[in-house]
mmCIF file of C-alpha atoms in Angstrom:
data_model
loop_
_atom_site.group_PDB
_atom_site.id
_atom_site.type_symbol
_atom_site.label_atom_id
_atom_site.label_comp_id
_atom_site.label_asym_id
_atom_site.label_seq_id
_atom_site.Cartn_x
_atom_site.Cartn_y
_atom_site.Cartn_z
ATOM 1 C CA MET A 1 -42.153 10.610 -73.993
ATOM 2 C CA PRO A 2 -40.359 13.125 -72.262
ATOM 3 C CA SER A 3 -38.038 15.218 -73.620
ATOM 4 C CA GLU A 4 -34.070 15.079 -73.511
ATOM 5 C CA GLN A 5 -34.053 19.212 -71.630
ATOM 6 C CA SER A 6 -36.221 17.955 -68.512
ATOM 7 C CA ILE A 7 -34.597 14.797 -67.941
ATOM 8 C CA ASN A 8 -32.028 16.654 -68.459
ATOM 9 C CA LEU A 9 -33.419 19.654 -66.321
ATOM 10 C CA THR A 10 -34.975 16.728 -63.592
ATOM 11 C CA THR A 11 -31.087 15.104 -63.219
ATOM 12 C CA ASP A 12 -30.429 18.981 -62.596
ATOM 13 C CA GLN A 13 -32.654 18.796 -59.881
ATOM 14 C CA ILE A 14 -31.856 15.348 -58.234
ATOM 15 C CA ILE A 15 -27.836 16.408 -58.469
ATOM 16 C CA SER A 16 -28.769 19.426 -56.786
ATOM 17 C CA LEU A 17 -31.216 17.680 -53.688
ATOM 18 C CA LEU A 18 -27.845 15.178 -53.435
ATOM 19 C CA ASN A 19 -25.825 17.894 -52.781
ATOM 20 C CA VAL A 20 -27.720 19.544 -49.634
ATOM 21 C CA ILE A 21 -28.980 15.464 -48.644
ATOM 22 C CA ILE A 22 -25.424 13.838 -48.810
ATOM 23 C CA PRO A 23 -23.851 16.459 -46.573
ATOM 24 C CA PHE A 24 -26.360 17.046 -44.607
ATOM 25 C CA ALA A 25 -26.461 12.959 -43.607
ATOM 26 C CA SER A 26 -22.970 13.097 -43.597
ATOM 27 C CA ALA A 27 -23.060 15.620 -40.753
ATOM 28 C CA LEU A 28 -25.905 13.909 -38.524
ATOM 29 C CA ILE A 29 -24.134 10.209 -39.063
ATOM 30 C CA LEU A 30 -20.755 11.712 -37.430
ATOM 31 C CA PHE A 31 -23.080 13.137 -34.641
ATOM 32 C CA TYR A 32 -24.189 10.052 -34.008
ATOM 33 C CA LEU A 33 -20.627 7.940 -34.295
ATOM 34 C CA ALA A 34 -19.749 10.621 -31.971
ATOM 35 C CA SER A 35 -21.809 11.124 -28.734
ATOM 36 C CA ASN A 36 -21.594 7.558 -28.876
ATOM 37 C CA LYS A 37 -17.488 7.427 -28.664
ATOM 38 C CA ASP A 38 -18.249 10.262 -25.682
ATOM 39 C CA ARG A 39 -20.554 8.130 -23.841
ATOM 40 C CA TRP A 40 -18.357 5.083 -24.472
ATOM 41 C CA ILE A 41 -15.520 6.603 -23.057
ATOM 42 C CA SER A 42 -17.218 8.756 -20.177
ATOM 43 C CA LYS A 43 -18.618 5.151 -19.226
ATOM 44 C CA THR A 44 -15.055 3.571 -19.048
ATOM 45 C CA ALA A 45 -13.399 6.641 -17.523
ATOM 46 C CA VAL A 46 -17.233 5.946 -14.902
ATOM 47 C CA TYR A 47 -15.780 1.775 -14.693
ATOM 48 C CA ARG A 48 -12.074 3.017 -14.346
ATOM 49 C CA GLU A 49 -12.949 5.518 -11.278
ATOM 50 C CA ARG A 50 -14.890 2.695 -9.513
ATOM 51 C CA LEU A 51 -12.096 0.388 -9.849
ATOM 52 C CA GLU A 52 -8.825 2.449 -9.308
ATOM 53 C CA HIS A 53 -11.088 3.695 -6.126
ATOM 54 C CA TYR A 54 -12.436 0.338 -4.736
ATOM 55 C CA TYR A 55 -12.766 -2.886 -6.480
ATOM 56 C CA ILE A 56 -8.691 -3.135 -6.507
ATOM 57 C CA PRO A 57 -7.477 -1.201 -2.861
ATOM 58 C CA PHE A 58 -10.185 -4.725 -1.477
ATOM 59 C CA TYR A 59 -8.966 -7.189 -3.797
ATOM 60 C CA GLN A 60 -4.910 -6.144 -3.032
ATOM 61 C CA MET A 61 -6.207 -6.324 0.453
ATOM 62 C CA TYR A 62 -8.040 -9.395 0.743
ATOM 63 C CA CYS A 63 -4.515 -11.189 -1.169
ATOM 64 C CA ARG A 64 -2.452 -9.862 1.199
ATOM 65 C CA GLY A 65 -4.732 -10.709 4.319
ATOM 66 C CA PHE A 66 -5.709 -14.715 3.027
ATOM 67 C CA LEU A 67 -9.248 -14.154 3.937
ATOM 68 C CA PHE A 68 -9.538 -16.833 1.140
ATOM 69 C CA GLU A 69 -7.959 -19.326 3.923
ATOM 70 C CA TYR A 70 -8.585 -17.243 7.372
ATOM 71 C CA PRO A 71 -11.450 -15.835 8.511
ATOM 72 C CA ILE A 72 -11.905 -12.447 9.068
ATOM 73 C CA CYS A 73 -13.371 -12.393 12.552
ATOM 74 C CA GLU A 74 -10.064 -13.924 13.830
ATOM 75 C CA MET A 75 -7.775 -10.916 12.737
ATOM 76 C CA PRO A 76 -6.676 -8.075 14.620
ATOM 77 C CA PHE A 77 -8.750 -4.663 14.938
ATOM 78 C CA GLU A 78 -6.725 -2.889 12.895
ATOM 79 C CA SER A 79 -7.060 -5.113 10.013
ATOM 80 C CA ARG A 80 -11.039 -5.205 10.416
ATOM 81 C CA ASN A 81 -10.518 -2.091 10.497
ATOM 82 C CA LEU A 82 -8.853 -1.294 7.384
ATOM 83 C CA PHE A 83 -11.868 -2.881 5.968
ATOM 84 C CA LEU A 84 -14.257 -1.249 7.128
ATOM 85 C CA ASP A 85 -12.057 2.401 6.369
ATOM 86 C CA LEU A 86 -12.693 1.210 2.620
ATOM 87 C CA PHE A 87 -15.878 0.294 2.597
ATOM 88 C CA SER A 88 -16.556 3.212 4.137
ATOM 89 C CA LYS A 89 -15.044 6.048 1.916
ATOM 90 C CA ASN A 90 -15.660 4.596 -0.820
ATOM 91 C CA LEU A 91 -19.753 3.976 -0.661
ATOM 92 C CA GLN A 92 -20.107 5.865 -3.967
ATOM 93 C CA TYR A 93 -17.743 3.472 -5.672
ATOM 94 C CA MET A 94 -20.101 0.598 -5.022
ATOM 95 C CA ASP A 95 -22.721 -1.525 -6.811
ATOM 96 C CA ARG A 96 -26.006 -1.331 -5.191
ATOM 97 C CA LYS A 97 -26.030 -4.706 -4.172
ATOM 98 C CA THR A 98 -22.819 -4.225 -2.253
ATOM 99 C CA GLN A 99 -23.673 -0.779 -1.181
ATOM 100 C CA SER A 100 -27.191 -2.559 0.218
ATOM 101 C CA LEU A 101 -25.156 -4.850 2.506
ATOM 102 C CA TYR A 102 -23.268 -2.100 3.988
ATOM 103 C CA PRO A 103 -25.654 -0.913 7.396
ATOM 104 C CA LYS A 104 -25.782 -4.587 7.996
ATOM 105 C CA TYR A 105 -21.959 -4.893 7.725
ATOM 106 C CA TYR A 106 -21.240 -1.967 10.439
ATOM 107 C CA ARG A 107 -23.937 -2.896 13.213
ATOM 108 C CA ILE A 108 -22.506 -6.304 13.381
ATOM 109 C CA LEU A 109 -18.945 -5.130 13.217
ATOM 110 C CA LEU A 110 -20.571 -2.286 16.100
ATOM 111 C CA ASP A 111 -21.536 -5.788 17.597
ATOM 112 C CA LEU A 112 -18.620 -7.723 17.166
ATOM 113 C CA MET A 113 -16.122 -4.749 19.167
ATOM 114 C CA GLU A 114 -18.415 -4.491 21.943
ATOM 115 C CA SER A 115 -19.071 -8.812 22.560
ATOM 116 C CA GLU A 116 -14.719 -8.556 22.374
ATOM 117 C CA SER A 117 -14.831 -5.731 24.678
ATOM 118 C CA SER A 118 -17.349 -6.099 27.207
ATOM 119 C CA GLY A 119 -16.408 -10.301 27.109
ATOM 120 C CA SER A 120 -20.030 -11.106 25.795
ATOM 121 C CA SER A 121 -21.627 -14.536 26.424
ATOM 122 C CA ASP A 122 -22.392 -13.799 22.185
ATOM 123 C CA LEU A 123 -19.044 -13.497 21.475
ATOM 124 C CA GLU A 124 -19.438 -16.402 19.070
ATOM 125 C CA TYR A 125 -22.549 -16.126 17.288
ATOM 126 C CA CYS A 126 -21.305 -12.072 16.568
ATOM 127 C CA LYS A 127 -18.266 -13.901 15.455
ATOM 128 C CA THR A 128 -19.894 -16.070 13.224
ATOM 129 C CA ALA A 129 -22.209 -13.051 11.909
ATOM 130 C CA PHE A 130 -19.334 -10.943 11.293
ATOM 131 C CA ALA A 131 -17.679 -13.844 9.043
ATOM 132 C CA ASP A 132 -20.737 -14.418 7.133
ATOM 133 C CA ILE A 133 -21.954 -10.947 6.238
ATOM 134 C CA PHE A 134 -17.714 -10.063 5.166
ATOM 135 C CA CYS A 135 -18.341 -13.768 3.046
ATOM 136 C CA GLU A 136 -21.562 -12.029 1.629
ATOM 137 C CA ILE A 137 -20.267 -8.711 0.544
ATOM 138 C CA SER A 138 -16.810 -10.022 -0.736
ATOM 139 C CA LYS A 139 -18.592 -12.517 -2.604
ATOM 140 C CA SER A 140 -20.519 -9.186 -3.914
ATOM 141 C CA THR A 141 -17.724 -7.221 -4.571
ATOM 142 C CA LEU A 142 -16.255 -9.667 -6.518
ATOM 143 C CA ALA A 143 -18.433 -10.112 -8.718
ATOM 144 C CA GLU A 144 -18.507 -6.829 -9.553
ATOM 145 C CA TYR A 145 -14.865 -6.620 -9.632
ATOM 146 C CA LYS A 146 -14.739 -9.619 -12.236
ATOM 147 C CA HIS A 147 -17.767 -7.594 -13.814
ATOM 148 C CA LEU A 148 -16.502 -4.093 -14.483
ATOM 149 C CA LEU A 149 -13.487 -5.587 -15.589
ATOM 150 C CA ARG A 150 -15.014 -7.578 -18.689
ATOM 151 C CA LYS A 151 -17.015 -4.127 -19.728
ATOM 152 C CA LEU A 152 -13.367 -2.312 -19.864
#
């Protein structure tokens, strides 16, 4: 049977060990929580930046132009150019799907402008192709806009 002195000694050793372990464990837990908070704050800042530079301006222009009712191909060059500027200047804020649609959008816009200036017979085809690609970009952008808003 162990003596009282050996039990006290063991208890003292346990207390000494806990005096080391508890602060160390607390420090690890605090480090983990702080790094997760920093990561969340960083992601939130990126989401806000994407919203402010691309998604909110796109949504505002989309609503102001009544593009949900009128096709963009029927709008004047200046209106189409506003979207081109927004897309071109903010490619880095777009999601991957929308970025992948941009080259096709740009090529079709150039074809449309050329058809309009030359009075080409394929003008109607170009208008339809432009409306289709703009619709794809709009759907992709609005889906990502909705997704980003949920994350905030």
